[in-house]
PDB file of C-alpha atoms and ligand atoms in Angstrom:
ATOM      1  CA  UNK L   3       1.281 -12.382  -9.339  1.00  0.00           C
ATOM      2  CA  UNK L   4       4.047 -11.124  -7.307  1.00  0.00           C
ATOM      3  CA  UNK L   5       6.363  -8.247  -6.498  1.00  0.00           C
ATOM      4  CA  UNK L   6       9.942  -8.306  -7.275  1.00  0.00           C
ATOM      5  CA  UNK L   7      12.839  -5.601  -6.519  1.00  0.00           C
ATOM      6  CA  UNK L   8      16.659  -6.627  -7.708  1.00  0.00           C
ATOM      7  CA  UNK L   9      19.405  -4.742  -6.621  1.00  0.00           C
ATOM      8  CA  UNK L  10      17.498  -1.690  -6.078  1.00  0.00           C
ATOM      9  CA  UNK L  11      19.710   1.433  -5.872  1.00  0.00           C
ATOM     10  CA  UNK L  12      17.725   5.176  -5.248  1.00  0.00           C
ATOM     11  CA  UNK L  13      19.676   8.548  -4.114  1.00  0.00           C
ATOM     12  CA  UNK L  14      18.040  11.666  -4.013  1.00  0.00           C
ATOM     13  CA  UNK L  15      19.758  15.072  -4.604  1.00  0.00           C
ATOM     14  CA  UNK L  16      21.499  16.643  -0.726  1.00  0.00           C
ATOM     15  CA  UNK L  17      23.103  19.577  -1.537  1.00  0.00           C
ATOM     16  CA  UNK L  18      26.129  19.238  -3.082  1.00  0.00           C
ATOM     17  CA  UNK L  19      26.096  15.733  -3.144  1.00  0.00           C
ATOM     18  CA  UNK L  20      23.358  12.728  -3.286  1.00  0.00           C
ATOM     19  CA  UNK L  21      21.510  10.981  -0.265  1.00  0.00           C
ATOM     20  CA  UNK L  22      20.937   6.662  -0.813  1.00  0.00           C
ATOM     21  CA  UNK L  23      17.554   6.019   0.174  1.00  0.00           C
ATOM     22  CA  UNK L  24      18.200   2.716  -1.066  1.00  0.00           C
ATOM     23  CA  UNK L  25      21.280   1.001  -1.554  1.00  0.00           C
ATOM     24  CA  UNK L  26      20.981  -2.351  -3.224  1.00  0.00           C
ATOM     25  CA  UNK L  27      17.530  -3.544  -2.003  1.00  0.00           C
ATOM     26  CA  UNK L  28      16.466  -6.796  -3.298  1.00  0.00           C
ATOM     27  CA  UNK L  29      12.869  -8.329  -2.453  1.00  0.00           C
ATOM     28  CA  UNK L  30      10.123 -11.001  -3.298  1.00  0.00           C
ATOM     29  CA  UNK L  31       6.958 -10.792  -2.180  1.00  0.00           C
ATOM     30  CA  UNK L  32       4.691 -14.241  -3.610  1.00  0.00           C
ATOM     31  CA  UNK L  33       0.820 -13.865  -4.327  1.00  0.00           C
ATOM     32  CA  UNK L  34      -0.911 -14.053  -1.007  1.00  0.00           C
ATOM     33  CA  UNK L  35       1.283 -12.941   1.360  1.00  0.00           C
ATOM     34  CA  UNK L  36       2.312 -10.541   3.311  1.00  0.00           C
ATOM     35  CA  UNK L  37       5.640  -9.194   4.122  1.00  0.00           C
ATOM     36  CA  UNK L  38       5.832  -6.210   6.151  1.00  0.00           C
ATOM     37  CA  UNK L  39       9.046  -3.659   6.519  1.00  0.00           C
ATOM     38  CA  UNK L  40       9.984  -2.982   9.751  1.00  0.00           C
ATOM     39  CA  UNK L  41      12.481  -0.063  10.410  1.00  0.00           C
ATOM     40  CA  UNK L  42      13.659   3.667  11.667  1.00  0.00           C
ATOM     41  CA  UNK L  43      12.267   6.810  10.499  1.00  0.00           C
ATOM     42  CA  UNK L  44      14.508   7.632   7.570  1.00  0.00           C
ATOM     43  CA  UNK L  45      15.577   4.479   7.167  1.00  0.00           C
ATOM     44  CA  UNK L  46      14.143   4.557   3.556  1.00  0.00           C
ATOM     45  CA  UNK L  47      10.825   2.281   3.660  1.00  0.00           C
ATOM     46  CA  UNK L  48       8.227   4.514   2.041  1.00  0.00           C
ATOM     47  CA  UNK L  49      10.928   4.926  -0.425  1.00  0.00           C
ATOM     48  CA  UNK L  50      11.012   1.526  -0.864  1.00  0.00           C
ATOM     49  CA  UNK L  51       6.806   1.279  -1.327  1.00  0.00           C
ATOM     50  CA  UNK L  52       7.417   4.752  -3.937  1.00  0.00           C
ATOM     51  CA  UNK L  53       9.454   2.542  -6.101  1.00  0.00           C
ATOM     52  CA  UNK L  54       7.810  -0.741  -5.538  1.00  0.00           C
ATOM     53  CA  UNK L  55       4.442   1.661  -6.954  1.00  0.00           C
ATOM     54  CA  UNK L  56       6.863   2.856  -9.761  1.00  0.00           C
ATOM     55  CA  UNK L  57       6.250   6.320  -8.564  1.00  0.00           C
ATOM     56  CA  UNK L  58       9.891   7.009  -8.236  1.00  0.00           C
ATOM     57  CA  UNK L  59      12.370   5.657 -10.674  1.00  0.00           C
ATOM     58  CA  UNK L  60      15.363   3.922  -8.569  1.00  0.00           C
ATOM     59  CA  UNK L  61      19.115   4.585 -10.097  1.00  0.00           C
ATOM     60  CA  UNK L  62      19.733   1.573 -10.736  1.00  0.00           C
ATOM     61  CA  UNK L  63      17.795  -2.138 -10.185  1.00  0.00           C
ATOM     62  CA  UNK L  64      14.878  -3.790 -11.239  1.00  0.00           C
ATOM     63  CA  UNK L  65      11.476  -3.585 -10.248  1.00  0.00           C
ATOM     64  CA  UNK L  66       8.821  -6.043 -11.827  1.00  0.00           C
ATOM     65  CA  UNK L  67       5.417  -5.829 -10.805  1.00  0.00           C
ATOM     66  CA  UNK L  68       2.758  -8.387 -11.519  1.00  0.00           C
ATOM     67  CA  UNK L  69       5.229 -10.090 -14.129  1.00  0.00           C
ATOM     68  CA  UNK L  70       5.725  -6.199 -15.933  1.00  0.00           C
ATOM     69  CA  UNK L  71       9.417  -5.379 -16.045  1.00  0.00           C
ATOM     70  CA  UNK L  72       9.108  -1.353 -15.416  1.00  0.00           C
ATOM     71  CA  UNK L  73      12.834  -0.329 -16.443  1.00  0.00           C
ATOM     72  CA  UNK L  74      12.516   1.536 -19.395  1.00  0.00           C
ATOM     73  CA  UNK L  75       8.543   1.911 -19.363  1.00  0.00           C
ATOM     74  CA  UNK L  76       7.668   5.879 -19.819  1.00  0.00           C
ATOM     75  CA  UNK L  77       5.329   7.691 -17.787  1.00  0.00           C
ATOM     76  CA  UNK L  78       2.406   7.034 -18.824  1.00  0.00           C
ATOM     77  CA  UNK L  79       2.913   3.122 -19.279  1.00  0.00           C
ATOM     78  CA  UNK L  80       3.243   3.269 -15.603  1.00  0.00           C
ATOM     79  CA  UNK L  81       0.432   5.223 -14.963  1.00  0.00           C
ATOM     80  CA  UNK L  82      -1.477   2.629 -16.465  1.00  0.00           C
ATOM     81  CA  UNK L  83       0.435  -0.020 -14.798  1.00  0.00           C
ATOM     82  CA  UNK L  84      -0.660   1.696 -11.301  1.00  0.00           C
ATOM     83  CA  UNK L  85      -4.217   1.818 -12.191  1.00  0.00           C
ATOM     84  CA  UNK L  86      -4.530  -1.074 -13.596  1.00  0.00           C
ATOM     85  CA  UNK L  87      -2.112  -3.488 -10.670  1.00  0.00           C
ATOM     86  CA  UNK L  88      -1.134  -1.354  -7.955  1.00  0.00           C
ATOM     87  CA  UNK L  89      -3.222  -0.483  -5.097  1.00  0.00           C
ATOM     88  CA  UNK L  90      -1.352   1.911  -2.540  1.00  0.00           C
ATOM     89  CA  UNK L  91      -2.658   2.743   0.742  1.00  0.00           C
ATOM     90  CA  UNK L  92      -1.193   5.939   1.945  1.00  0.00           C
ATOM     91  CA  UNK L  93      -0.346   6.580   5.819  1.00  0.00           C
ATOM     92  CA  UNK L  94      -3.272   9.473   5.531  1.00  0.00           C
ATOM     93  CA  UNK L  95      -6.461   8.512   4.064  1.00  0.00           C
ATOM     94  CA  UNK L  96      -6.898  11.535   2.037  1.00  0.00           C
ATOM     95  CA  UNK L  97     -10.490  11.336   1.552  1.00  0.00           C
ATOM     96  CA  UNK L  98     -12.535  14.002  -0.123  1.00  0.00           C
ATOM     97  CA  UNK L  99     -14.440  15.368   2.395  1.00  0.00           C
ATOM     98  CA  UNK L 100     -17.566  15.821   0.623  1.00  0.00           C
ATOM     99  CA  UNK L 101     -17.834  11.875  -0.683  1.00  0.00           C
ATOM    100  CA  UNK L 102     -19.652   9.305   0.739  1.00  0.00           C
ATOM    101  CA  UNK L 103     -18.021   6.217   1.875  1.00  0.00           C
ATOM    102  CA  UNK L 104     -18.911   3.851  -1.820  1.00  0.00           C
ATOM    103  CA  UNK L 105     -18.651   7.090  -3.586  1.00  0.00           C
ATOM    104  CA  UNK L 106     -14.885   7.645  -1.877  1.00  0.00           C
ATOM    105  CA  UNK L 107     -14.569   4.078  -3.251  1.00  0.00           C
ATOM    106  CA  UNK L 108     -16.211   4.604  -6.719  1.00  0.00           C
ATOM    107  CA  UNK L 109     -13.604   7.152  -7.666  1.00  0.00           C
ATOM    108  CA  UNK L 110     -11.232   4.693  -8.898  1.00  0.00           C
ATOM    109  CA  UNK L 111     -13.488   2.811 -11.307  1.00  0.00           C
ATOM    110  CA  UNK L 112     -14.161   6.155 -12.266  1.00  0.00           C
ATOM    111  CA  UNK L 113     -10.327   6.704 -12.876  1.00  0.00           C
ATOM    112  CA  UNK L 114     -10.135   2.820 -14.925  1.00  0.00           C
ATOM    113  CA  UNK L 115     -13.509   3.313 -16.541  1.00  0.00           C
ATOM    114  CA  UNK L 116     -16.289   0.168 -16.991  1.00  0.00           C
ATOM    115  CA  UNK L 117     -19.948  -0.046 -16.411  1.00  0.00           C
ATOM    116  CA  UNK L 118     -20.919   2.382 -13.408  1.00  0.00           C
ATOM    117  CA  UNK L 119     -23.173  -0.134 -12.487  1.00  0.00           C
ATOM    118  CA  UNK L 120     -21.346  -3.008 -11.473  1.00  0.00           C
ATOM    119  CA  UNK L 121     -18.783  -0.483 -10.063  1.00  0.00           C
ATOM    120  CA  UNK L 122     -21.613   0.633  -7.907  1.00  0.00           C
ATOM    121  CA  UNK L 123     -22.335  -3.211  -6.416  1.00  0.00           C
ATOM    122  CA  UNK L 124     -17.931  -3.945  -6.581  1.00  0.00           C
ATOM    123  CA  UNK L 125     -17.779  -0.577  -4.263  1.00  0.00           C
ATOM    124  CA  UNK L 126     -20.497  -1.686  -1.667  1.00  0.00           C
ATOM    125  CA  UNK L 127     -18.848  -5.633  -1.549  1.00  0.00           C
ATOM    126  CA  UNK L 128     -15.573  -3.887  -1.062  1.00  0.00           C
ATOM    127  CA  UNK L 129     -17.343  -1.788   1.913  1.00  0.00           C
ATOM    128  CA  UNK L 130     -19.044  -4.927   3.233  1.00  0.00           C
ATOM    129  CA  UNK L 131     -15.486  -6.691   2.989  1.00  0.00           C
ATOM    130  CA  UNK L 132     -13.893  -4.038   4.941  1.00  0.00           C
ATOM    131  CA  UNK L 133     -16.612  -4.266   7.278  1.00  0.00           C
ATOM    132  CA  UNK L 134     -18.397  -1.183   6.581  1.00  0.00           C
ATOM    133  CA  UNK L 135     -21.322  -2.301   5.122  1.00  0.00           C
ATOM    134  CA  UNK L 136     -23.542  -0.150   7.035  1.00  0.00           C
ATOM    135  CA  UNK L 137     -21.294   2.999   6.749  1.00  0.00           C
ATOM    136  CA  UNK L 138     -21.091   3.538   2.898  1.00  0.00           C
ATOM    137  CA  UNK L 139     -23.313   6.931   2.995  1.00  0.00           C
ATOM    138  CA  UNK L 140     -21.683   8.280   5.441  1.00  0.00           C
ATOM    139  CA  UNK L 141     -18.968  10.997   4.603  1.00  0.00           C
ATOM    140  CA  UNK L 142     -15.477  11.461   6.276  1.00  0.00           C
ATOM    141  CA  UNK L 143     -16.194  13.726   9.461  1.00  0.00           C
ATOM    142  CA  UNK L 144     -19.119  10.695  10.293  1.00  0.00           C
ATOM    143  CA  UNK L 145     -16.044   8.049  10.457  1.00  0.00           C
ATOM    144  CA  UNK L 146     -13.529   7.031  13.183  1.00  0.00           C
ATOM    145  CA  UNK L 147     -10.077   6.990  12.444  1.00  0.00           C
ATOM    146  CA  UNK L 148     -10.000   3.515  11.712  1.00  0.00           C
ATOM    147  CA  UNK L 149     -12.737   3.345   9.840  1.00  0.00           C
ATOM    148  CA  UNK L 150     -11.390   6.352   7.637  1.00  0.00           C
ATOM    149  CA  UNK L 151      -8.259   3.568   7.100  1.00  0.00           C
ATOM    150  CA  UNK L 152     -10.843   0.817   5.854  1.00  0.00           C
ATOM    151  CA  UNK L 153     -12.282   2.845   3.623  1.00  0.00           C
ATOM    152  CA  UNK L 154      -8.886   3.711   1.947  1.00  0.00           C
ATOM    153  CA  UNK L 155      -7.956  -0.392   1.951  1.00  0.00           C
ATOM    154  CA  UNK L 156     -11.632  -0.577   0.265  1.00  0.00           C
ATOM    155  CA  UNK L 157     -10.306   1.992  -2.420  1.00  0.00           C
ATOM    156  CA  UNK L 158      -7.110   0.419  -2.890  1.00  0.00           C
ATOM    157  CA  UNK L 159      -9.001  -2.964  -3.863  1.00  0.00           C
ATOM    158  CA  UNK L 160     -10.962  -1.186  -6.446  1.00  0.00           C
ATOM    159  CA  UNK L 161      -8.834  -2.248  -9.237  1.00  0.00           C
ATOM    160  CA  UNK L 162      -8.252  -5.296  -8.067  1.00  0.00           C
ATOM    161  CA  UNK L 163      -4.613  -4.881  -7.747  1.00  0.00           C
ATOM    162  CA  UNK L 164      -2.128  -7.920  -7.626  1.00  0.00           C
ATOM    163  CA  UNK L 165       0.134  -5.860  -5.659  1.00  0.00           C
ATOM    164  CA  UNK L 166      -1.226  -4.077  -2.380  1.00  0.00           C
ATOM    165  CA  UNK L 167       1.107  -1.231  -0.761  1.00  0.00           C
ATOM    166  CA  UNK L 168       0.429   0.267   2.183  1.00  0.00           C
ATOM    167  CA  UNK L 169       2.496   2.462   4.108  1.00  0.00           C
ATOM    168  CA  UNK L 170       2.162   3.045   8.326  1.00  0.00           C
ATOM    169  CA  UNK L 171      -1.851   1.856   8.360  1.00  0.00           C
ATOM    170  CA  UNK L 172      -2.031   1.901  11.887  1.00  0.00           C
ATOM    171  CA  UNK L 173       0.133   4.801  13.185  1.00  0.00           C
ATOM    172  CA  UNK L 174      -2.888   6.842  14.020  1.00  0.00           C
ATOM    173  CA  UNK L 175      -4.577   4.068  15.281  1.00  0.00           C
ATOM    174  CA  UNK L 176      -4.803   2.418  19.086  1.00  0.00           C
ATOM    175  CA  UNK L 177      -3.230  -0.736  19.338  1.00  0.00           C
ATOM    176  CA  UNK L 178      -6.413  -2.748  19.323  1.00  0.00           C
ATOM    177  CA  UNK L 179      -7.643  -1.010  16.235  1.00  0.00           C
ATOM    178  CA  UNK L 180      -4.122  -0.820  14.680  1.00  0.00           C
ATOM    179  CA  UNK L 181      -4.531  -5.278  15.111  1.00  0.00           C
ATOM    180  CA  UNK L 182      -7.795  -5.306  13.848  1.00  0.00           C
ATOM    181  CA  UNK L 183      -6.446  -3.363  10.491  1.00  0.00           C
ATOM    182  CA  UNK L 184      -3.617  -5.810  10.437  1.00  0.00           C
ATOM    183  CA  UNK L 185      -6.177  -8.944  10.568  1.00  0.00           C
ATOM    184  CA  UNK L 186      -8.081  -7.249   7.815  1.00  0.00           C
ATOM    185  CA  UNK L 187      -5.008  -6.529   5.518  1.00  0.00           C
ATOM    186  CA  UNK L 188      -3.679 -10.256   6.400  1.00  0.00           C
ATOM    187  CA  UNK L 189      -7.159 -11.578   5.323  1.00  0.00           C
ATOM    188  CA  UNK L 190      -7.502  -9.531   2.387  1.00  0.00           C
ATOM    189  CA  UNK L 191      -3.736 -10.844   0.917  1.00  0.00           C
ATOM    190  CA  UNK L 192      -4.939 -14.529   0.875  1.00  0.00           C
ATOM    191  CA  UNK L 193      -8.802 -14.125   0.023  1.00  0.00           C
ATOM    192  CA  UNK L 194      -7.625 -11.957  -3.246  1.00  0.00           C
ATOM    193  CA  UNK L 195      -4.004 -13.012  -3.950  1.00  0.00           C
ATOM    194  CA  UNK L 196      -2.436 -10.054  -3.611  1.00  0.00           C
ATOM    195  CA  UNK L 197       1.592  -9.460  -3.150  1.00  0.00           C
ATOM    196  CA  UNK L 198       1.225  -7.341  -0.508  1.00  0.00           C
ATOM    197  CA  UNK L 199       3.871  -4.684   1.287  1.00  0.00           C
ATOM    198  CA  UNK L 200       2.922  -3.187   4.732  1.00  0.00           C
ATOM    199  CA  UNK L 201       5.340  -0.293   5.725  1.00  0.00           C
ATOM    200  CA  UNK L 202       5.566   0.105   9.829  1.00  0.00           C
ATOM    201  CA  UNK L 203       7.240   1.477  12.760  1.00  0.00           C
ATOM    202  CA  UNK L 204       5.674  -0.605  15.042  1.00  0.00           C
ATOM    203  CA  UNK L 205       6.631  -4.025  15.488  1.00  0.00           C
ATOM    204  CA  UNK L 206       3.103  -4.863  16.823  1.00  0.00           C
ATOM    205  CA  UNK L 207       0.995  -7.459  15.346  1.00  0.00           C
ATOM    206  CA  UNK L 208       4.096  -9.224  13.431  1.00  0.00           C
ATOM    207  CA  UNK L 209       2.666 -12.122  14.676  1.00  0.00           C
ATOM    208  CA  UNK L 210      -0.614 -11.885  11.600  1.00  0.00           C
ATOM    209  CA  UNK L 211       2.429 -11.575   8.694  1.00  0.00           C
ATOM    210  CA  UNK L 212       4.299 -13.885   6.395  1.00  0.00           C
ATOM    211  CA  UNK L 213       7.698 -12.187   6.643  1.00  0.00           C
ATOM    212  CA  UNK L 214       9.226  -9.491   7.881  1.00  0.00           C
ATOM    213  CA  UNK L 215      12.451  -6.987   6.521  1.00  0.00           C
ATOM    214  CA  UNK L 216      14.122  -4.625   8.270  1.00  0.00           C
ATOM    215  CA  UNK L 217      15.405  -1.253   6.931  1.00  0.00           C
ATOM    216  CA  UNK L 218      18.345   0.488   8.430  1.00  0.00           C
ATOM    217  CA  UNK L 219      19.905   3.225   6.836  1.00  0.00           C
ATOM    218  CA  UNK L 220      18.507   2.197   3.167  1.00  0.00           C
ATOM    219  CA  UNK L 221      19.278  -1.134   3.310  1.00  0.00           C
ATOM    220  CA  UNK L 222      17.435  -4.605   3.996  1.00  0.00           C
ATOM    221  CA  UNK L 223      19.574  -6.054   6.869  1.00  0.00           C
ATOM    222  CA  UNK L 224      17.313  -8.898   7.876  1.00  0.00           C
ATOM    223  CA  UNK L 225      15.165 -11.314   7.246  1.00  0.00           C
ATOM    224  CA  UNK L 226      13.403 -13.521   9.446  1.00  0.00           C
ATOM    225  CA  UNK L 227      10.258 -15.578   8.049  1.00  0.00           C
ATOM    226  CA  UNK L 228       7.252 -15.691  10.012  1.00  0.00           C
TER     227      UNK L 228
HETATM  228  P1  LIG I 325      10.963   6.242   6.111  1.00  0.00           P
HETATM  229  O1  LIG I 325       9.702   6.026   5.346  1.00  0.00           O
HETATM  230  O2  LIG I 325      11.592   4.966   6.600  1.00  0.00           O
HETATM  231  O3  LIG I 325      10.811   7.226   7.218  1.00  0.00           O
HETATM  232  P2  LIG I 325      11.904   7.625   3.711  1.00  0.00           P
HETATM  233  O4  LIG I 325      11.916   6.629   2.614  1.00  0.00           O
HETATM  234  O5  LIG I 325      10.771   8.585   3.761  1.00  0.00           O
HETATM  235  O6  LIG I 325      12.069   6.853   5.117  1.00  0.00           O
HETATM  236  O7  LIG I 325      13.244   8.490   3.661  1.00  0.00           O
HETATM  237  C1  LIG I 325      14.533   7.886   3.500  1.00  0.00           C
HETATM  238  C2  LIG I 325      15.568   8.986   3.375  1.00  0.00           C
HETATM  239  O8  LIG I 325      15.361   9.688   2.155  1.00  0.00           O
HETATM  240  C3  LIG I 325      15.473  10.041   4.477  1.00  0.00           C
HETATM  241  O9  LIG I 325      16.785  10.475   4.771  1.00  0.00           O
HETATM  242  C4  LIG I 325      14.651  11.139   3.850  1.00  0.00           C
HETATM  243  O10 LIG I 325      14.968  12.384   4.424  1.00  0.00           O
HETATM  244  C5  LIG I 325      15.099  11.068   2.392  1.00  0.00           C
HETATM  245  N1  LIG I 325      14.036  11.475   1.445  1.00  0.00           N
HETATM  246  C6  LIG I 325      12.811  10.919   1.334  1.00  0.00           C
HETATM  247  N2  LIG I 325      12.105  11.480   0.327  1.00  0.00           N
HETATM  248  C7  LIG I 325      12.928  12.437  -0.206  1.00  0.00           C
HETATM  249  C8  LIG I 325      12.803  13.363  -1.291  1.00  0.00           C
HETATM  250  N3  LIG I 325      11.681  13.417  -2.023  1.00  0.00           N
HETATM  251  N4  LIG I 325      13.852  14.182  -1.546  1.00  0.00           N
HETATM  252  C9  LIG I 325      14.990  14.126  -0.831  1.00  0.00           C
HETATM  253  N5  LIG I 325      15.185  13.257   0.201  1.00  0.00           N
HETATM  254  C10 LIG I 325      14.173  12.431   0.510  1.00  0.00           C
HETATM  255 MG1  LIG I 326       7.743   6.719   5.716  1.00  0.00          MG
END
């Protein structure tokens, strides 16, 4: 399943006038690989992952996720959509601070519904995939940073999502553990086929992707394959 934007246009309101985010973004991302977007601050690339999620609407374009054409699909078809396709790794973990590492986890099958059961064993595998195995009862002030971030990847695999987003991953993190995220998310994309889309600022660790974009003011302006 793969991720596809066409002509993407999004402005938001600026005063009198409106601001392009966007302007005519078009990009494929295949099953099992993984592109990342390289770029400025401003330059438009979590705006880029907010539509690729179908969290924002663009102007004009068209986004098709996992074979679902999303122009003209109302609010709640996307919701579902999200839950059901979409995983989305934001650049701060949120965690609740009272959960447990599996129970931080559980939440989504809690959100899609299913036996609690085999959510219970899909949560730990996730942790052990993640390499947390031996940190699932532990709650968010007993984690590093980085391990904070795997726990959020774990989350965002719940579903089982054919298309992975995940903005800035390693901007908190030291270079080391900012690679060792990268190898993760790189190993994750081909073990589960996942389309995925890694936002950075950091052109470190290009070297694990399948692609890379560049955003400057809104726009893709390169393209250079792995
Ligand atoms: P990046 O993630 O590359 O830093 P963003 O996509 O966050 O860039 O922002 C792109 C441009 O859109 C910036 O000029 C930013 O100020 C503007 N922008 C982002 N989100 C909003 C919003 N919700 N309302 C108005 N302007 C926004
Ligand atoms: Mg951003």
């Amino acid at each position: 399943m793969t991720l596809t934007l066409t002509d993407v246009t999004l402005t938001y309101p600026d005063g009198g006038t409106r601001l392009t985010a966007l302007d005519r973004v078009s990009l494929h991302v295949a099953a099992g690989t993984l592109t990342a977007v390289v770029g400025p601050s401003g330059s438009g690339k979590s705006s880029l992952l907010a539509v690729a999620a179908t969290l924002v609407t663009p102007d004009r374009g068209r986004v098709v996720v996992a074979g679902t054409e999303t122009t003209g699909l109302g609010g709640a078809e996307k919701a579902a959509l999200r839950r059901e396709r979409v995983g989305i790794v934001f650049q701060q973990p949120n965690l609740l601070p009272s959960l447990t590492a599996v129970e931080q986890v559980l939440v989504m099958a809690h959100l899609s519904g299913g036996p609690a059961r085999a959510a219970r064993a899909r949560a730990r595998e996730l942790l052990d995939a993640v390499g947390l195995a031996d940190k699932a009862d532990r709650r968010p002030h007993e984690l590093s940073g980085g391990q904070r971030q795997r726990v959020n990847i774990a989350r965002a695999l719940m579903n089982e999502p054919a298309v992975l987003l995940v903005d800035e991953p390693t901007s908190a993190l030291d270079h080391e553990r900012g690679a060792a995220v990268l190898d993760l998310l790189a190993a994750l994309t081909r073990e589960r086929s996942t389309a995925t889309v890694l936002v950075t600022h950091d052109r470190a660790h290009l070297d694990r992707v399948d692609g890379t974009v560049t955003m400057r003011d809104g726009r893709l302006t390169a393209h250079a394959p792995a």
